[in-house]
Coordinates of C-alpha atoms in Angstrom, one line a residue:
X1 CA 15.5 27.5 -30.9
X2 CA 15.5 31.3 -31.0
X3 CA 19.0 33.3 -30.3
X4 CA 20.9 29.8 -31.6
X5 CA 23.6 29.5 -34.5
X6 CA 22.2 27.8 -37.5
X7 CA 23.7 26.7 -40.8
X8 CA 21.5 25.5 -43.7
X9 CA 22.6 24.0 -47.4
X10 CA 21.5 23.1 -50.8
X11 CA 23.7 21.0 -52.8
X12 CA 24.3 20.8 -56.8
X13 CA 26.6 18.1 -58.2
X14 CA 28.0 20.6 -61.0
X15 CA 29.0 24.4 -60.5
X16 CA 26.9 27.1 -60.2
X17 CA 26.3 31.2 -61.2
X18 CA 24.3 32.2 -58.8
X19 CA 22.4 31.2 -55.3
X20 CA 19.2 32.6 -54.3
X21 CA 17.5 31.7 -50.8
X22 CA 13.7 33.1 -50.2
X23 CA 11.8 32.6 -47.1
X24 CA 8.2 31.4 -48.5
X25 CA 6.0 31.4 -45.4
X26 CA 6.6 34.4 -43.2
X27 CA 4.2 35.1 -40.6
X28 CA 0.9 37.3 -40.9
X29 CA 1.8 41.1 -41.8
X30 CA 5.2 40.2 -42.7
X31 CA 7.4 40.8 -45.9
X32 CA 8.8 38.2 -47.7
X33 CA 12.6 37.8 -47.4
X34 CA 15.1 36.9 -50.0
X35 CA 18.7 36.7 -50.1
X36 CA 21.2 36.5 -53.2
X37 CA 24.2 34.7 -51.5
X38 CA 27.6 33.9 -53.0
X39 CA 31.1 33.6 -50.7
X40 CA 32.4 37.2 -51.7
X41 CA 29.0 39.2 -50.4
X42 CA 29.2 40.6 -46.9
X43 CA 26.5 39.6 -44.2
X44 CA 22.9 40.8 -44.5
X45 CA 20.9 43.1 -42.1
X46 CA 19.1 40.6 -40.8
X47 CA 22.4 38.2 -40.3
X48 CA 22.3 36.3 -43.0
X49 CA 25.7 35.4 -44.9
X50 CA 26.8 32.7 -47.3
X51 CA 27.8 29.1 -45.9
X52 CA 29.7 27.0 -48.2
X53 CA 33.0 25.6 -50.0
X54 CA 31.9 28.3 -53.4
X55 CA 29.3 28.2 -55.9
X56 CA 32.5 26.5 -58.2
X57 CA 31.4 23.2 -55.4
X58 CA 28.3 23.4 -56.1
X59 CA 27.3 24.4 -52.3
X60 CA 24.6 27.2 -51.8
X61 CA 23.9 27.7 -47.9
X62 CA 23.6 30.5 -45.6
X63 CA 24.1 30.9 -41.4
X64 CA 22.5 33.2 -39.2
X65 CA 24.5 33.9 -35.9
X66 CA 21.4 34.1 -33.9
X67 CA 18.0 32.6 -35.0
X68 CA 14.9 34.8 -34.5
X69 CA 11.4 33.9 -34.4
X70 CA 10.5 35.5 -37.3
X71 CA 12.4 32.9 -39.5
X72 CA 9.9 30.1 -38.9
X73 CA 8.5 28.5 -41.4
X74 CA 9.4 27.2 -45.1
X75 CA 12.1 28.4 -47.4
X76 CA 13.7 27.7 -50.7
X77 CA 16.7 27.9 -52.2
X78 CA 17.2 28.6 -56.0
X79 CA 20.2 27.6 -58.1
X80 CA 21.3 28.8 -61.3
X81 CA 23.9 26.8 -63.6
X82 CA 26.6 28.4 -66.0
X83 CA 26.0 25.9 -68.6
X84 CA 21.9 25.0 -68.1
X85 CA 19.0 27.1 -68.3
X86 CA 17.1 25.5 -66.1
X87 CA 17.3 26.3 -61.9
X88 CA 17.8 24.0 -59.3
X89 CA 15.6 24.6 -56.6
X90 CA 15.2 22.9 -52.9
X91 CA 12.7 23.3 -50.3
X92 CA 12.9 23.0 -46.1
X93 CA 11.6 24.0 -43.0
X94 CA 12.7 25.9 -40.4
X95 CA 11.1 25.3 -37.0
X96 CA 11.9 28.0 -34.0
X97 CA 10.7 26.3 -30.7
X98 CA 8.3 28.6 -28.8
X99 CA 8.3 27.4 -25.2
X100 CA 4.8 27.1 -23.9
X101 CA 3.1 29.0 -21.2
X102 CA 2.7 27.7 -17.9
X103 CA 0.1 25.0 -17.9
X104 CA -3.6 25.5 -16.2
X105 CA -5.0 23.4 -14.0
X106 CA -8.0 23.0 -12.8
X107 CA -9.5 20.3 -10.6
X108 CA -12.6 19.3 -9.2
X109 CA -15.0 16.6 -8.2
X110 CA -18.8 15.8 -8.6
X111 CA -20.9 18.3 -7.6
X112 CA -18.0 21.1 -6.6
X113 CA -16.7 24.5 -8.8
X114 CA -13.4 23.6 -10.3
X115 CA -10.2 25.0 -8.3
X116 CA -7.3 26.0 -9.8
X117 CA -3.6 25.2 -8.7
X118 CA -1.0 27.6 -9.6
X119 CA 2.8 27.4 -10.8
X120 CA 5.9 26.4 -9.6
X121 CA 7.1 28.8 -7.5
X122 CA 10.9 29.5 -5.6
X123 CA 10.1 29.4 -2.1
X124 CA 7.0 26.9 -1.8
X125 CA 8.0 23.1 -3.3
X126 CA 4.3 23.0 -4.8
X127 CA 2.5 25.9 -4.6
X128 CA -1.7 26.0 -4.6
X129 CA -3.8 29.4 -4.3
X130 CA -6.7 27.2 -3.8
X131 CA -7.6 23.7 -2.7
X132 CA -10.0 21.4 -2.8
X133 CA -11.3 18.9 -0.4
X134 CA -12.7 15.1 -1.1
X135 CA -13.6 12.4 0.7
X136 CA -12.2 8.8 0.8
X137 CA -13.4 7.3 -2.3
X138 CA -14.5 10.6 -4.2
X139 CA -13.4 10.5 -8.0
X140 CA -11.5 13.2 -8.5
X141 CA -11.5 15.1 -11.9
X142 CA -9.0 17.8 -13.3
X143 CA -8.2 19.1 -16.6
X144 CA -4.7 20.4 -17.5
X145 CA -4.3 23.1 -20.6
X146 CA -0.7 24.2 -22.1
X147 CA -1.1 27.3 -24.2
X148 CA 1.0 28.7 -27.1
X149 CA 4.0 26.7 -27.6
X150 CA 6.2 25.5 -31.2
X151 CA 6.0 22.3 -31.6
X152 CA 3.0 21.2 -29.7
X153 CA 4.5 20.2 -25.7
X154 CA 3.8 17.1 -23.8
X155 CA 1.7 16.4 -20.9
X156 CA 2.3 14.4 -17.3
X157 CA 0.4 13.9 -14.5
X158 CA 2.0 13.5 -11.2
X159 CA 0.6 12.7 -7.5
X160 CA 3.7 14.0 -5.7
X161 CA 6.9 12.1 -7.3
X162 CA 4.4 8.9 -8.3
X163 CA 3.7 9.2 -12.5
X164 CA -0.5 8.8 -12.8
X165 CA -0.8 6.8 -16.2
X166 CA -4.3 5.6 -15.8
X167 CA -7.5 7.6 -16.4
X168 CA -5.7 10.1 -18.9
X169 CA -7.5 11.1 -22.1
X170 CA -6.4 11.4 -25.8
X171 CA -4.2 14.8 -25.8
X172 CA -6.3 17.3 -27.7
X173 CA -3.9 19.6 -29.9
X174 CA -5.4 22.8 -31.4
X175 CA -3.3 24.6 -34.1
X176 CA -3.1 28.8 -34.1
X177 CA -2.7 29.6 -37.4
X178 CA -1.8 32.7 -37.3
X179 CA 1.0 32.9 -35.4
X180 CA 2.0 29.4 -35.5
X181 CA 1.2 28.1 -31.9
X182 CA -0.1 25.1 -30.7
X183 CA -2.5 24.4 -27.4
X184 CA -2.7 21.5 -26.0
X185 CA -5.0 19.7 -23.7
X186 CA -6.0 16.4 -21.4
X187 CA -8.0 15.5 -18.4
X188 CA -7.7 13.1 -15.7
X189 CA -9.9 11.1 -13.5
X190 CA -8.8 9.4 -10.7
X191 CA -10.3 8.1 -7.6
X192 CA -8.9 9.1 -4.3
X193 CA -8.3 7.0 -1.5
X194 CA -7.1 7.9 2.2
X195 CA -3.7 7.4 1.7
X196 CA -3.8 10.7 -1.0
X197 CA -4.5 12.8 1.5
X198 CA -1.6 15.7 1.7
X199 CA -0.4 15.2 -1.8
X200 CA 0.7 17.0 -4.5
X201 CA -1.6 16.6 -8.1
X202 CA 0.9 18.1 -10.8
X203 CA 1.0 18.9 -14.6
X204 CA 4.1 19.3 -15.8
X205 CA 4.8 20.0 -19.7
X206 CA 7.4 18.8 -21.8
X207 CA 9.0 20.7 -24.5
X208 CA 12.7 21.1 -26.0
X209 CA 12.1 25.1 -25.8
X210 CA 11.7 24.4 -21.5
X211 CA 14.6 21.7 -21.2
X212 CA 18.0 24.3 -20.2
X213 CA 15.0 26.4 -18.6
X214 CA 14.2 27.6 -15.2
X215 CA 10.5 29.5 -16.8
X216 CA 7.9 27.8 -15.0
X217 CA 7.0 24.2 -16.5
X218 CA 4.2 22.9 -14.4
X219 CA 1.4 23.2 -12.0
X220 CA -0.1 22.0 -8.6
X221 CA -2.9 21.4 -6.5
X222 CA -3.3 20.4 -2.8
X223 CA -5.4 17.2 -2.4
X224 CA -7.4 17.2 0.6
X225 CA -8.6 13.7 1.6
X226 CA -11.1 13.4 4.7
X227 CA -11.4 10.5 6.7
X228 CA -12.7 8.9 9.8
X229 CA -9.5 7.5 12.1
X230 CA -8.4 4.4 10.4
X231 CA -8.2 1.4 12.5
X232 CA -5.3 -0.7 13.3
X233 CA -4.9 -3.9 14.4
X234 CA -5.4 -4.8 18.0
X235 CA -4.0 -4.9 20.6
X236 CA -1.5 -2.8 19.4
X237 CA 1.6 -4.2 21.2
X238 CA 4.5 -2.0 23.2
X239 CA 7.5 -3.5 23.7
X240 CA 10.9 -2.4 25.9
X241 CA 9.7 -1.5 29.2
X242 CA 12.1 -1.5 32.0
X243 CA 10.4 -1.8 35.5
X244 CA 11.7 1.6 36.8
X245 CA 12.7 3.6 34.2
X246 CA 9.9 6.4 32.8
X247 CA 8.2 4.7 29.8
X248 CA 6.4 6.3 26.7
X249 CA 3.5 4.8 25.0
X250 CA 2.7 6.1 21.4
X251 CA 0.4 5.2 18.9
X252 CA 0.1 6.5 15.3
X253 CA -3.3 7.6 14.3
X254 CA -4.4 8.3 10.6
X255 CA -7.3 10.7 10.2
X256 CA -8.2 14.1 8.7
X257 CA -9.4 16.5 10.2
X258 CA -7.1 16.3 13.1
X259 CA -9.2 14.4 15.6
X260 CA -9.9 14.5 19.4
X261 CA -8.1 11.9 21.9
X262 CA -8.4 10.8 25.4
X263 CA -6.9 7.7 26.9
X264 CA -8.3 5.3 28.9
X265 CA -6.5 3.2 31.5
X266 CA -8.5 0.7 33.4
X267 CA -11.6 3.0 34.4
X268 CA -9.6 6.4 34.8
X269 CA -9.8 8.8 31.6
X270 CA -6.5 11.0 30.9
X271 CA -7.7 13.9 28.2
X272 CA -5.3 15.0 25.8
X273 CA -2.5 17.0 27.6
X274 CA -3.6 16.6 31.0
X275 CA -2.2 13.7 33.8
X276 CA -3.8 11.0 35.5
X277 CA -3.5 8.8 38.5
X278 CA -2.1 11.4 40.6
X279 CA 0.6 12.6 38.0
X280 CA 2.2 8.8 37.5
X281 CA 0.3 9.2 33.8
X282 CA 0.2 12.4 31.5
X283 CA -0.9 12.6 27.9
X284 CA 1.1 14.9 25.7
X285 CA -1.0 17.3 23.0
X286 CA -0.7 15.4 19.5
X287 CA 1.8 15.8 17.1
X288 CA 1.0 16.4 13.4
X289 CA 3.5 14.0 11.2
X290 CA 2.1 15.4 8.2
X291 CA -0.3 13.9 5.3
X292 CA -3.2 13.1 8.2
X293 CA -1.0 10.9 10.2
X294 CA -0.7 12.3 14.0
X295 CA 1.5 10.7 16.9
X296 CA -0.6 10.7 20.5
X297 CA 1.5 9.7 23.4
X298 CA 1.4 8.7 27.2
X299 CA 4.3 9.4 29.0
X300 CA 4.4 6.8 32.3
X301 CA 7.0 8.3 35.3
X302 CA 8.4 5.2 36.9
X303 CA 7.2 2.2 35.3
X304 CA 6.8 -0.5 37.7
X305 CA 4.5 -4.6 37.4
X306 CA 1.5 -2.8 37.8
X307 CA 1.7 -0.6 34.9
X308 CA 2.5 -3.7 32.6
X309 CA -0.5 -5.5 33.6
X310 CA -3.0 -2.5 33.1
X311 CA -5.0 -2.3 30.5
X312 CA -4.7 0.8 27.8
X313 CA -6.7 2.1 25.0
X314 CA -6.9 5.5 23.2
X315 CA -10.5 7.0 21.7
X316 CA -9.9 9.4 18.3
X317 CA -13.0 10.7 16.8
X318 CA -13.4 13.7 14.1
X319 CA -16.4 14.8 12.3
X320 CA -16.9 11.3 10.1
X321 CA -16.1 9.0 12.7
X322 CA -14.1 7.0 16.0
X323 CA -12.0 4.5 16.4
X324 CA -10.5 3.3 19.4
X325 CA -7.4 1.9 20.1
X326 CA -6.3 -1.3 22.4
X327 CA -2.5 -1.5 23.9
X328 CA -0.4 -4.5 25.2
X329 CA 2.5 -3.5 27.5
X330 CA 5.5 -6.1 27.5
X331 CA 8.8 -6.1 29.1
X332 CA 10.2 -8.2 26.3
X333 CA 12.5 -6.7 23.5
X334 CA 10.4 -6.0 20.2
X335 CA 10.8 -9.5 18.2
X336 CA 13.2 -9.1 14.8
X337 CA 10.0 -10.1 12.2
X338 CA 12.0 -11.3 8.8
X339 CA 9.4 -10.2 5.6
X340 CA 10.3 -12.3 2.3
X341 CA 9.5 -10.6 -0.8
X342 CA 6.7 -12.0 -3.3
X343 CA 9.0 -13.5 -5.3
X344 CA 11.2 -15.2 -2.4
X345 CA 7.8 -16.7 -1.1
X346 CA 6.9 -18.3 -4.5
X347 CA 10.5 -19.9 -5.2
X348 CA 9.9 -21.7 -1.8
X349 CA 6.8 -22.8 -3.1
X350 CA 7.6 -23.9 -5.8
X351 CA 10.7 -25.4 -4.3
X352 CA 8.1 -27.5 -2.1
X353 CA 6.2 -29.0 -5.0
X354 CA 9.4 -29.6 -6.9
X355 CA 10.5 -32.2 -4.4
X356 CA 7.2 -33.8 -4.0
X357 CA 6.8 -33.8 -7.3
X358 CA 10.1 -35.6 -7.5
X359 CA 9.4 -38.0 -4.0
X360 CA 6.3 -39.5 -6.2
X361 CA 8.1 -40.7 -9.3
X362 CA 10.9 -41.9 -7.4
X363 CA 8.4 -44.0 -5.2
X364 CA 5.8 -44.8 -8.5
X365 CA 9.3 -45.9 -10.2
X366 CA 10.3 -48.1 -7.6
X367 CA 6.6 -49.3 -7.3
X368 CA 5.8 -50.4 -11.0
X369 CA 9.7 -51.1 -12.1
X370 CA 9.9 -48.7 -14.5
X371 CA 13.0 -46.1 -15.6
X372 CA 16.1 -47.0 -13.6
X373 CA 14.3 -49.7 -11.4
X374 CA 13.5 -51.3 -14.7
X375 CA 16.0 -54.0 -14.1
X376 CA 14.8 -55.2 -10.9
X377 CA 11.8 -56.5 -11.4
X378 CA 11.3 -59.6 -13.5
X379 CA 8.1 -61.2 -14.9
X380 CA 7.1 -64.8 -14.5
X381 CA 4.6 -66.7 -16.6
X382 CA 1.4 -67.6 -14.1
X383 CA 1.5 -71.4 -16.0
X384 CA 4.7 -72.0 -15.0
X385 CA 5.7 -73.9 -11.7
X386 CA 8.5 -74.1 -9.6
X387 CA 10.5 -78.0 -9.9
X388 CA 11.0 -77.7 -6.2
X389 CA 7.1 -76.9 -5.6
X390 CA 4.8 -79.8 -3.5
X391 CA 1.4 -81.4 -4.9
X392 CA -1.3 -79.0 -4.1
X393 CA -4.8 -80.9 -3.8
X394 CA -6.6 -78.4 -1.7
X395 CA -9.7 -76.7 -2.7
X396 CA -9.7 -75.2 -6.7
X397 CA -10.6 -71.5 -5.6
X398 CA -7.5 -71.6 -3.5
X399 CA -5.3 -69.2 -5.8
X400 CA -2.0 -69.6 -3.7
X401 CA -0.2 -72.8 -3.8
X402 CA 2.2 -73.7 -1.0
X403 CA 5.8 -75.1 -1.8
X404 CA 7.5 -77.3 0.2
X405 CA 10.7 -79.2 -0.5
X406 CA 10.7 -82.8 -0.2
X407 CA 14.4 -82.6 1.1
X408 CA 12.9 -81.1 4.6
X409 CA 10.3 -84.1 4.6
X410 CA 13.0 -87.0 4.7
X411 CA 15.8 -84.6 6.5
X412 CA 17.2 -86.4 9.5
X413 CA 19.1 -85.4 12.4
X414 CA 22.5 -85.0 10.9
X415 CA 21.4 -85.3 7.5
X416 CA 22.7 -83.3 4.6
X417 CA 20.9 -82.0 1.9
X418 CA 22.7 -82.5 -1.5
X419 CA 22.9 -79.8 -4.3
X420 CA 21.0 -78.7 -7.2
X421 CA 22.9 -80.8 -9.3
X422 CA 20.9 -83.8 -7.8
X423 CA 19.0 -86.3 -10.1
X424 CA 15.1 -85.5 -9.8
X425 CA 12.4 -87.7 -9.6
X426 CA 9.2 -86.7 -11.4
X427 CA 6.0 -88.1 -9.7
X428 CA 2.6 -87.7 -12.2
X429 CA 0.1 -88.5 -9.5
X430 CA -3.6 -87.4 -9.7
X431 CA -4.2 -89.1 -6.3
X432 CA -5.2 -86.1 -3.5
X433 CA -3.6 -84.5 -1.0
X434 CA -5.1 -87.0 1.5
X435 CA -3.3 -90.1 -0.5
X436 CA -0.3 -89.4 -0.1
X437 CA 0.0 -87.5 3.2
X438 CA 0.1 -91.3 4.7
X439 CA 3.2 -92.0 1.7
X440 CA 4.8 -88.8 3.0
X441 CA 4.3 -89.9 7.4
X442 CA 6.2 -93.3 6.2
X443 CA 8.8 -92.0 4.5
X444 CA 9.7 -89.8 7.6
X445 CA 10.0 -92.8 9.7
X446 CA 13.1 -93.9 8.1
X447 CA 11.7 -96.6 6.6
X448 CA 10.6 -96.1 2.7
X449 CA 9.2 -98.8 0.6
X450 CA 10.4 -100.9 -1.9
X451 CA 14.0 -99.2 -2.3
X452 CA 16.7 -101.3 -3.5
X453 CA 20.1 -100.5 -2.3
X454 CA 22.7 -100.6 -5.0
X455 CA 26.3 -99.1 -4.9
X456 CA 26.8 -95.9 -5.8
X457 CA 29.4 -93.6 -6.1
X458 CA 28.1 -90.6 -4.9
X459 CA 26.3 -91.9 -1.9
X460 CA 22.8 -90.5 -2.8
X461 CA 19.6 -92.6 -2.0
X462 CA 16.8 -92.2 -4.7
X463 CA 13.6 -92.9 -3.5
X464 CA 10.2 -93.9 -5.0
X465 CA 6.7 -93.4 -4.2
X466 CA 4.1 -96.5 -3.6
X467 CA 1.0 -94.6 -4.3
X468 CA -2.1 -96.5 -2.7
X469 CA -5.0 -97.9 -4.7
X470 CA -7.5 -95.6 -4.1
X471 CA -10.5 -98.2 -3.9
X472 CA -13.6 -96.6 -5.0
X473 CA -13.0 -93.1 -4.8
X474 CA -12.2 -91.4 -7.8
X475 CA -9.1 -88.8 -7.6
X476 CA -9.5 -85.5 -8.4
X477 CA -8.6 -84.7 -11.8
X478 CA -7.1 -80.8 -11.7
X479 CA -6.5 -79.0 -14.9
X480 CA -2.8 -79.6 -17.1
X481 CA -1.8 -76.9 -16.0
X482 CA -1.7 -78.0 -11.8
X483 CA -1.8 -81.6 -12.3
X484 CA 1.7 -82.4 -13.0
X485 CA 4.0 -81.7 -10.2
X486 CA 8.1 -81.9 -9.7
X487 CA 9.2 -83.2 -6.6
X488 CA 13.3 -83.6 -5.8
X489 CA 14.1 -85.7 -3.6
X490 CA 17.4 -85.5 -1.8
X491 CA 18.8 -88.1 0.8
X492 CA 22.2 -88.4 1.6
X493 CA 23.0 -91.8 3.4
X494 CA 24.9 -92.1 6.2
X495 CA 27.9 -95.1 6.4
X496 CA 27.3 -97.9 8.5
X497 CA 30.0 -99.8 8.8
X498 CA 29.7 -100.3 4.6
X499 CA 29.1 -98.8 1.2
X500 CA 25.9 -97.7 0.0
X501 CA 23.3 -98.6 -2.0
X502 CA 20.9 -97.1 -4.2
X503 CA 18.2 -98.0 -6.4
X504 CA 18.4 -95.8 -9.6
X505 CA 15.6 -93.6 -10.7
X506 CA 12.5 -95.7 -12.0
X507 CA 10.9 -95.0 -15.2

């Protein structure tokens, strides 16, 4: 930048006889400048001097103690050998940063002149000569200009301290040739809600030449919003009354231009700073908070049942519109309401579905025996049947088959049942259900036929069957696969006075 200390060098890799440096693009009407440099010349007029280790290094530089504006621009420095004809010559640039002017703004929106804002001034935060008015929902259009500046400067669009990114054209850089300057340029649209109302529209321009600074670097505008008295949600609910201490309601109203209010309790109208029912009410002027929002409040005296169970509401009205106002008085302290983030509120969810997720493959597991219920469950061949399963001779579409042990057939009082290790008797009877129910009635009265008691051993009575002739009728032949049946039969005999005896198993 202009006024600093700067050192520039060219650089040979051999010794040399002489060092030339010449400035090759001087600005309009000026002379150009050259300067025969070595380390035992003193400094120039224009405070140039040699920088270097020697020309016997092969170093040919110069410093100026303070930059001016005048050395913008290109330059080359000429080197001369002792033992070469030929010169060595390097090129480079010089660039002295011009700060820019203080940017113009102007800003506008359909069917309105363009105002201007002004610059940053010491005593007012954002200054603005003019301003310009919009309604809620106007699209709002300015255009910011930064003259005369080196390099080009920057451009950033503020509403207040909030960075507007959106809406922004291309930056449009025009090039003075002249004098080496650059001008740069952008607009902005942007639509305006209520909630701009009060603020602050700001360019502000960046350049290196403006950073250590205090020269004026951007400018403002006032943004004036209007808007009919926003509503709120109602009732609007007062908490903290104490039943005889004065009370104090107050309700925040958003609106611009400042409206008109007047409160209404029961069927008695209070105006804005004037009392009601006989001096127990009064309604205080209201209270600008700044940026459209205004505070309206009704101071009550002595606050006593009554009071809580009237009923309140509060009219505003401007030049676009009304809105009243409904109010709840309560006794109760004002309830602590906990707000979660967005991100709180979907780990939760998220939570939720995890474990249900997690509940339904537990339960399908369990269900079908798969994963770690896999060993649980075991699969059985539907041809297969049980040894200790009875004769079924019901109907064929029955698809269940009962099982009943024969041991609980021929149990007696103070029978015992024998183990599994008991010899089985296999019975290969088509004869139905109906034959040998009558078998199965005699053999529970203690009496079965045609069993031969032989000694044994292990004091277990095997028993046959006498299947019936059948006559006529012709059994019911079921498939291979139901008509073969396995009946164990297990009696254990009582002694009576001697051993014994059982007839082995027949063939």
């Amino acid at each position: 930048m202009e006024g600093q200390r700067v050192t520039v060098q060219c650089r040979a890799g051999r010794a040399l006889q002489y060092c030339r440096i010449e400035h090759t693009t001087p600005r309009a009407g000026q002379e150009r400048s050259t300067w025969n440099l070595n380390e035992d010349l003193p400094q120039s007029s224009d405070g140039v001097k040699y920088a270097g280790a020697g020309l016997e290094s092969g170093q040919c530089g110069f410093t100026v103690q303070r930059l001016p504006a005048s050395f913008n621009g290109g330059f080359r420095c000429t080197m001369g050998f002792r033992n070469l004809p030929e010169e060595g010559i390097g090129v480079f640039n010089i660039t002295v940063a011009v700060a820019p002017n203080a940017p113009d703004l102007a800003v506008s929106s359909s069917g309105q002149r363009p105002s201007y804002g002004s610059g940053y001034g010491s005593n007012d935060r954002y200054p603005s000569r003019d301003e310009s008015e919009f309604r809620d929902g106007d699209t709002l259009t300015a255009s910011c200009t930064i003259r005369d500046s080196r390099p080009p400067a920057n451009i950033s669009w503020f509403l207040d301290d909030q960075e507007v990114t959106r809406g922004l054209t291309n930056l449009e850089t025009i090039h003075t040739t002249d004098r080496d300057l650059f001008t740069v340029k952008q607009n902005l649209t942007y639509q305006l809600s209520w909630r701009d109302h009060g603020k602050m529209l700001r360019c502000v321009a960046g350049h290196l030449a403006l950073e250590d600074s205090n020269r004026n670097n951007q400018t403002s505008a006032a943004v004036n919003v209007k808007f009919a008295p926003r509503p709120h949600s109602n009732p609007i609910d007062q908490f903290g009354f104490i039943v005889g201490v004065p009370g104090e309601i107050a309700v925040e109203v958003n609106a611009y231009p400042k409206p008109t209010v007047s409160w209404k309790i029961n069927e008695e109208v209070v105006q804005e700073n004037s009392a009601g029912y006989d001096g127990h009410f009064h309604a205080s002027s209201l209270m600008n908070n700044g940026s459209g929002s205004w505070t309206a409040v009704l101071r009550i005296n002595e606050v006593n049942m009554e009071d809580i169970e009237r009923e309140y509401a509060l009219s505003a009205r401007n030049e676009l519109g009304e809105e009243t106002y409904r109010i709840r008085l309560s006794t109760s302290s004002e309830p602590i309401v906990t707000s979660l983030e967005a991100g709180a509120i979907i780990g939760i969810v998220v939570a939720i579905l995890v474990l249900l997720l997690a509940i339904f493959l537990l339960v399908f597991a369990r269900t079908t025996g798969r994963w770690c219920f896999a060993g649980g469950v075991s699969k059985q061949d539907p041809k297969e049947s049980s040894d200790t399963e009875s004769a079924d001779h019901g109907p064929t579409h029955s698809s269940k088959k009962s099982k009943t042990k024969f041991s609980n057939i021929f149990k007696k009082k103070g029978d015992k049942v024998g183990d599994d290790s008991s010899v089985t008797k296999e019975v290969d009877s088509p004869a139905p259900q109906r034959s040998v129910q009558p078998q199965q009635q005699q053999l529970q009265t203690g009496q079965p036929p045609h069993v031969a008691r032989q000694p044994a051993p292990d004091s277990i009575v095997y028993a046959e069957l006498d299947l019936k002739d059948l006559g006529d009728r012709r059994p019911q032949v079921r498939p291979d696969e139901e008509r073969t049946e396995y009946a164990e039969i297990l009696y254990t005999a009582k002694p009576a006075g001697g051993p014994e005896h059982t007839s082995p198993p027949q063939p």
